[in-house]
C-alpha positions as a LaTeX table, in Angstrom:
\begin{tabular}{lrrr}
\hline
Residue & $x$ (\AA) & $y$ (\AA) & $z$ (\AA) \\
\hline
Met1 & $-21.07$ & $-44.86$ & 116.13 \\
Ser2 & $-24.03$ & $-47.02$ & 117.18 \\
Ala3 & $-27.49$ & $-45.49$ & 117.25 \\
Val4 & $-28.07$ & $-47.08$ & 120.70 \\
Ala5 & $-28.88$ & $-44.46$ & 123.33 \\
Leu6 & $-25.87$ & $-43.48$ & 125.42 \\
Pro7 & $-25.91$ & $-43.51$ & 129.23 \\
Ala8 & $-26.58$ & $-40.03$ & 130.60 \\
Ala9 & $-23.13$ & $-39.69$ & 132.17 \\
Leu10 & $-21.38$ & $-40.64$ & 128.93 \\
Ala11 & $-23.60$ & $-38.31$ & 126.90 \\
Glu12 & $-22.63$ & $-35.42$ & 129.18 \\
Val13 & $-18.93$ & $-36.18$ & 128.71 \\
Leu14 & $-19.28$ & $-36.37$ & 124.93 \\
Ala15 & $-21.11$ & $-33.03$ & 124.93 \\
Arg16 & $-17.97$ & $-31.28$ & 126.14 \\
Gly17 & $-16.20$ & $-29.19$ & 123.52 \\
Asp18 & $-12.76$ & $-30.60$ & 124.32 \\
Ile19 & $-13.85$ & $-34.22$ & 123.73 \\
Trp20 & $-14.90$ & $-35.47$ & 120.32 \\
Arg21 & $-15.72$ & $-38.66$ & 118.49 \\
Gly22 & $-13.21$ & $-39.98$ & 115.98 \\
Asp23 & $-15.59$ & $-39.47$ & 113.04 \\
Thr24 & $-16.37$ & $-35.83$ & 113.87 \\
Leu25 & $-14.44$ & $-32.59$ & 114.39 \\
Ala26 & $-13.71$ & $-31.16$ & 117.80 \\
Ser27 & $-15.94$ & $-28.20$ & 118.59 \\
Leu28 & $-14.50$ & $-25.34$ & 120.64 \\
Pro29 & $-16.31$ & $-22.28$ & 119.27 \\
Ala30 & $-15.36$ & $-20.07$ & 122.22 \\
Ser31 & $-11.70$ & $-20.69$ & 121.47 \\
Ala32 & $-11.83$ & $-20.21$ & 117.72 \\
Ile33 & $-11.20$ & $-17.12$ & 115.59 \\
Pro34 & $-12.98$ & $-17.06$ & 112.21 \\
Ser35 & $-10.40$ & $-17.26$ & 109.44 \\
Gly36 & $-12.37$ & $-15.07$ & 107.05 \\
His37 & $-12.72$ & $-18.02$ & 104.66 \\
Ala38 & $-15.97$ & $-19.94$ & 105.12 \\
Glu39 & $-14.68$ & $-23.02$ & 103.30 \\
Leu40 & $-11.65$ & $-23.21$ & 105.58 \\
Asp41 & $-13.66$ & $-22.55$ & 108.75 \\
Ala42 & $-15.87$ & $-25.53$ & 107.87 \\
Glu43 & $-12.78$ & $-27.75$ & 108.03 \\
Leu44 & $-11.20$ & $-26.27$ & 111.18 \\
Pro45 & $-12.25$ & $-27.71$ & 114.56 \\
Gly46 & $-14.37$ & $-25.10$ & 116.32 \\
Gly47 & $-14.95$ & $-23.24$ & 113.07 \\
Gly48 & $-11.79$ & $-21.14$ & 113.00 \\
Trp49 & $-8.17$ & $-20.71$ & 114.07 \\
Pro50 & $-7.72$ & $-22.08$ & 117.59 \\
Arg51 & $-6.64$ & $-20.22$ & 120.70 \\
Gly52 & $-4.75$ & $-22.05$ & 123.41 \\
Asn53 & $-2.90$ & $-24.45$ & 121.11 \\
Leu54 & $-0.18$ & $-24.41$ & 118.48 \\
Thr55 & $-1.07$ & $-24.10$ & 114.82 \\
Glu56 & 1.69 & $-25.13$ & 112.41 \\
Ile57 & 1.72 & $-23.87$ & 108.83 \\
Leu58 & 4.29 & $-25.40$ & 106.49 \\
Val59 & 5.38 & $-23.78$ & 103.23 \\
Asp60 & 8.07 & $-24.61$ & 100.68 \\
Arg61 & 8.91 & $-20.94$ & 100.10 \\
Ser62 & 7.79 & $-17.47$ & 101.20 \\
Gly63 & 5.88 & $-15.03$ & 99.01 \\
Leu64 & 2.88 & $-17.28$ & 98.33 \\
Gly65 & 0.47 & $-14.88$ & 100.01 \\
Glu66 & 0.71 & $-16.99$ & 103.13 \\
Ile67 & 0.44 & $-14.05$ & 105.52 \\
Ser68 & $-2.68$ & $-12.83$ & 103.72 \\
Leu69 & $-4.35$ & $-16.07$ & 104.78 \\
Leu70 & $-4.14$ & $-14.95$ & 108.42 \\
Leu71 & $-4.81$ & $-11.23$ & 108.02 \\
Pro72 & $-8.61$ & $-11.40$ & 108.53 \\
Ala73 & $-8.17$ & $-13.24$ & 111.85 \\
Leu74 & $-5.34$ & $-10.96$ & 112.94 \\
Ala75 & $-7.43$ & $-7.90$ & 112.05 \\
Arg76 & $-10.25$ & $-9.23$ & 114.23 \\
Leu77 & $-7.88$ & $-9.67$ & 117.17 \\
Ser78 & $-6.46$ & $-6.19$ & 116.58 \\
Ala79 & $-9.94$ & $-4.65$ & 116.41 \\
Glu80 & $-10.67$ & $-6.18$ & 119.81 \\
Gly81 & $-7.67$ & $-4.29$ & 121.21 \\
Gly82 & $-5.28$ & $-7.21$ & 121.20 \\
Trp83 & $-1.51$ & $-7.00$ & 120.81 \\
Leu84 & 0.18 & $-9.04$ & 118.07 \\
Ala85 & 3.79 & $-10.19$ & 117.90 \\
Leu86 & 5.96 & $-11.43$ & 115.03 \\
Val87 & 8.87 & $-13.45$ & 116.37 \\
Ala88 & 11.90 & $-13.78$ & 114.06 \\
Pro89 & 10.02 & $-13.10$ & 110.79 \\
Pro90 & 12.14 & $-13.60$ & 107.65 \\
Trp91 & 10.97 & $-10.31$ & 106.10 \\
Leu92 & 10.18 & $-6.82$ & 107.27 \\
Pro93 & 6.38 & $-6.39$ & 107.65 \\
His94 & 4.92 & $-4.08$ & 104.99 \\
Ala95 & 3.12 & $-1.55$ & 107.17 \\
Pro96 & 0.67 & $-0.17$ & 104.51 \\
Ala97 & $-0.60$ & $-3.68$ & 103.75 \\
Trp98 & $-1.13$ & $-4.49$ & 107.42 \\
Ala99 & $-2.89$ & $-1.16$ & 108.02 \\
Ala100 & $-5.10$ & $-1.67$ & 104.95 \\
Ala101 & $-6.09$ & $-5.07$ & 106.33 \\
Gly102 & $-7.33$ & $-3.38$ & 109.52 \\
Leu103 & $-4.46$ & $-3.98$ & 111.94 \\
Ala104 & $-3.42$ & $-1.36$ & 114.49 \\
Leu105 & 0.28 & $-0.83$ & 113.85 \\
Asp106 & 0.85 & 0.64 & 117.31 \\
Arg107 & $-0.05$ & $-2.76$ & 118.77 \\
Leu108 & 2.09 & $-4.79$ & 116.38 \\
Val109 & 5.48 & $-5.85$ & 117.70 \\
Val110 & 8.49 & $-7.41$ & 115.95 \\
Val111 & 10.86 & $-9.45$ & 118.10 \\
Gln112 & 14.41 & $-9.97$ & 116.90 \\
Ala113 & 14.89 & $-13.44$ & 118.31 \\
Gly114 & 17.85 & $-14.78$ & 116.35 \\
Lys115 & 18.26 & $-18.43$ & 117.31 \\
Gln116 & 16.07 & $-18.00$ & 120.39 \\
Ala117 & 12.67 & $-17.77$ & 118.69 \\
Ala118 & 11.17 & $-20.67$ & 120.62 \\
Trp119 & 12.37 & $-19.28$ & 123.96 \\
Cys120 & 11.07 & $-15.79$ & 123.11 \\
Cys121 & 7.70 & $-17.26$ & 122.20 \\
Glu122 & 7.53 & $-19.05$ & 125.55 \\
Gln123 & 8.18 & $-15.77$ & 127.37 \\
Leu124 & 5.54 & $-13.91$ & 125.38 \\
Leu125 & 2.98 & $-16.63$ & 126.08 \\
Ala126 & 3.88 & $-16.60$ & 129.77 \\
Cys127 & 3.27 & $-12.85$ & 130.03 \\
Gly128 & $-0.31$ & $-13.33$ & 128.80 \\
Gly129 & $-0.41$ & $-9.96$ & 127.06 \\
Phe130 & $-0.68$ & $-11.01$ & 123.40 \\
Ala131 & $-3.75$ & $-12.03$ & 121.42 \\
Gly132 & $-1.72$ & $-13.42$ & 118.52 \\
Leu133 & 1.82 & $-14.70$ & 118.00 \\
Leu134 & 3.35 & $-15.55$ & 114.63 \\
Val135 & 6.65 & $-17.37$ & 115.09 \\
Trp136 & 9.34 & $-18.46$ & 112.65 \\
Pro137 & 11.33 & $-20.89$ & 114.83 \\
Glu138 & 14.97 & $-21.60$ & 114.21 \\
Ala139 & 15.89 & $-24.30$ & 111.69 \\
Gly140 & 16.11 & $-27.72$ & 113.24 \\
Ile141 & 13.93 & $-26.92$ & 116.25 \\
Gly142 & 13.59 & $-30.15$ & 118.20 \\
Ala143 & 10.62 & $-32.10$ & 119.49 \\
Gln144 & 11.31 & $-31.05$ & 123.08 \\
Ala145 & 11.21 & $-27.35$ & 122.22 \\
Leu146 & 7.99 & $-27.82$ & 120.26 \\
Arg147 & 6.45 & $-29.67$ & 123.18 \\
Arg148 & 7.43 & $-26.82$ & 125.52 \\
Leu149 & 5.73 & $-24.37$ & 123.17 \\
Gln150 & 2.57 & $-26.44$ & 123.06 \\
Val151 & 2.50 & $-26.65$ & 126.86 \\
Ala152 & 3.08 & $-22.87$ & 127.08 \\
Ala153 & 0.23 & $-22.21$ & 124.63 \\
Glu154 & $-2.31$ & $-24.49$ & 126.32 \\
Gly155 & $-4.96$ & $-22.59$ & 128.19 \\
Gln156 & $-3.83$ & $-19.19$ & 126.89 \\
Ala157 & $-6.28$ & $-16.96$ & 125.02 \\
Thr158 & $-3.67$ & $-16.57$ & 122.27 \\
Phe159 & $-3.60$ & $-17.62$ & 118.64 \\
Thr160 & $-0.10$ & $-19.05$ & 118.24 \\
Cys161 & 1.07 & $-19.90$ & 114.73 \\
Leu162 & 4.42 & $-21.47$ & 113.84 \\
Trp163 & 5.75 & $-21.16$ & 110.30 \\
Arg164 & 7.94 & $-24.12$ & 109.33 \\
Pro165 & 9.43 & $-25.49$ & 106.09 \\
Leu166 & 7.45 & $-28.01$ & 104.09 \\
Thr167 & 10.29 & $-30.53$ & 104.54 \\
Gln168 & 9.03 & $-31.00$ & 108.13 \\
Ala169 & 5.59 & $-32.21$ & 107.04 \\
Gly170 & 6.50 & $-35.85$ & 107.64 \\
Val171 & 8.07 & $-35.19$ & 111.04 \\
Pro172 & 5.76 & $-35.71$ & 114.07 \\
Ser173 & 4.73 & $-32.55$ & 115.88 \\
Pro174 & 2.76 & $-31.86$ & 119.08 \\
Ala175 & 0.78 & $-29.11$ & 117.30 \\
Pro176 & $-2.90$ & $-30.18$ & 117.22 \\
Leu177 & $-3.43$ & $-28.35$ & 113.91 \\
Arg178 & $-1.00$ & $-28.58$ & 110.97 \\
Leu179 & $-1.51$ & $-27.26$ & 107.44 \\
Thr180 & 0.57 & $-27.04$ & 104.27 \\
Leu181 & 0.29 & $-24.21$ & 101.76 \\
Ala182 & 1.10 & $-24.18$ & 98.06 \\
Ala183 & 0.48 & $-21.66$ & 95.30 \\
Ser184 & $-2.61$ & $-22.17$ & 93.14 \\
Asp185 & $-3.95$ & $-20.37$ & 90.06 \\
Asn186 & $-6.09$ & $-17.93$ & 92.07 \\
Gly187 & $-4.55$ & $-17.97$ & 95.53 \\
Leu188 & $-3.53$ & $-20.76$ & 97.86 \\
Ser189 & $-3.99$ & $-24.49$ & 98.04 \\
Val190 & $-4.44$ & $-25.47$ & 101.70 \\
Gln191 & $-4.05$ & $-29.05$ & 102.87 \\
Ile192 & $-4.91$ & $-29.93$ & 106.48 \\
Leu193 & $-2.37$ & $-32.53$ & 107.55 \\
Lys194 & $-3.53$ & $-32.89$ & 111.13 \\
Arg195 & $-6.52$ & $-31.78$ & 113.13 \\
Arg196 & $-8.54$ & $-33.00$ & 116.08 \\
Gly197 & $-11.15$ & $-35.23$ & 114.51 \\
Arg198 & $-11.50$ & $-37.06$ & 111.23 \\
Pro199 & $-8.77$ & $-36.56$ & 108.59 \\
Ala200 & $-9.34$ & $-33.93$ & 105.92 \\
Ala201 & $-10.38$ & $-35.45$ & 102.61 \\
Arg202 & $-9.01$ & $-32.95$ & 100.11 \\
Pro203 & $-7.04$ & $-29.71$ & 99.72 \\
Leu204 & $-8.88$ & $-26.40$ & 99.70 \\
Asn205 & $-8.29$ & $-23.78$ & 97.01 \\
Leu206 & $-8.72$ & $-20.32$ & 98.51 \\
Ser207 & $-8.81$ & $-17.03$ & 96.66 \\
Leu208 & $-6.99$ & $-14.36$ & 98.66 \\
Pro209 & $-7.31$ & $-10.56$ & 98.43 \\
His210 & $-4.14$ & $-8.46$ & 98.46 \\
Pro211 & $-4.68$ & $-5.46$ & 100.77 \\
Gly212 & $-2.75$ & $-2.20$ & 100.45 \\
Arg213 & $-0.36$ & $-1.19$ & 97.75 \\
Ser214 & 1.68 & $-4.38$ & 97.99 \\
Ser215 & 0.61 & $-7.92$ & 97.20 \\
Arg216 & 2.54 & $-9.13$ & 100.23 \\
Ala217 & 2.07 & $-8.35$ & 103.89 \\
Leu218 & 5.73 & $-9.08$ & 104.47 \\
Ala219 & 8.18 & $-7.26$ & 102.25 \\
Gly220 & 11.82 & $-6.25$ & 102.32 \\
Pro221 & 15.21 & $-7.92$ & 102.54 \\
Ser222 & 15.57 & $-8.23$ & 106.31 \\
Leu223 & 14.58 & $-6.85$ & 109.69 \\
Ser224 & 16.65 & $-3.76$ & 109.00 \\
Leu225 & 14.06 & $-1.37$ & 110.49 \\
Ala226 & 13.92 & $-3.21$ & 113.81 \\
Thr227 & 17.69 & $-3.69$ & 113.83 \\
Ala228 & 18.26 & 0.03 & 113.41 \\
Arg229 & 16.21 & 0.75 & 116.52 \\
Gly230 & 18.32 & $-1.47$ & 118.73 \\
Pro231 & 15.92 & $-2.97$ & 121.31 \\
Ala232 & 14.91 & $-6.63$ & 121.25 \\
Ala233 & 11.30 & $-5.77$ & 120.52 \\
Ala234 & 10.28 & $-2.87$ & 118.30 \\
Ala235 & 6.83 & $-1.68$ & 117.24 \\
Val236 & 6.21 & $-1.74$ & 113.51 \\
Ala237 & 5.33 & 1.67 & 112.15 \\
\hline
\end{tabular}
């Protein structure tokens, strides 16, 4: 940008957190949740995971420690008294690992969504009662459904994260923040595909701790525990 002084009215507009220059990152600190990884926060607009927008994380397979990446932020939300929901997760949450990471299990909910994960997520966002939503949408979710989710998330004080396969990395998405994860020697390699502001220059290699007695925060063959209880939403315990 030119060093020429900007008119006062334009300077006031550019000072807003929801407007940014193309060579800088958007800055919405009030809407961001620290990730627990300083190197990652430095690359995320606002300095952390965003509230009020979709975040898309794409992986080629589960079991990379991908949930551990989010546990510090989820623990912060839980410590503030927030409710968390897992919508259609592929594995049963491993309660000791979540508890060891500082999450209140009595405020953690699993939703058996089947092929209605996107619709369930919309309803949870509409109720306004959740601080964090992790959603595994159905395979082949379309652009219209993703747009509806983004509209539902906008303006909500909720961290909404969609887990999608890496094969969708080249497909356009309305999510303002998109990342891919891959295994590295000491943890995870994180590549920011899309963010509000300048493109990310390089992948980040993050070392992740493994809380609890298991190295995974999600463990087990299926949602058998929630299924046995019957209702559409069951607290993890």
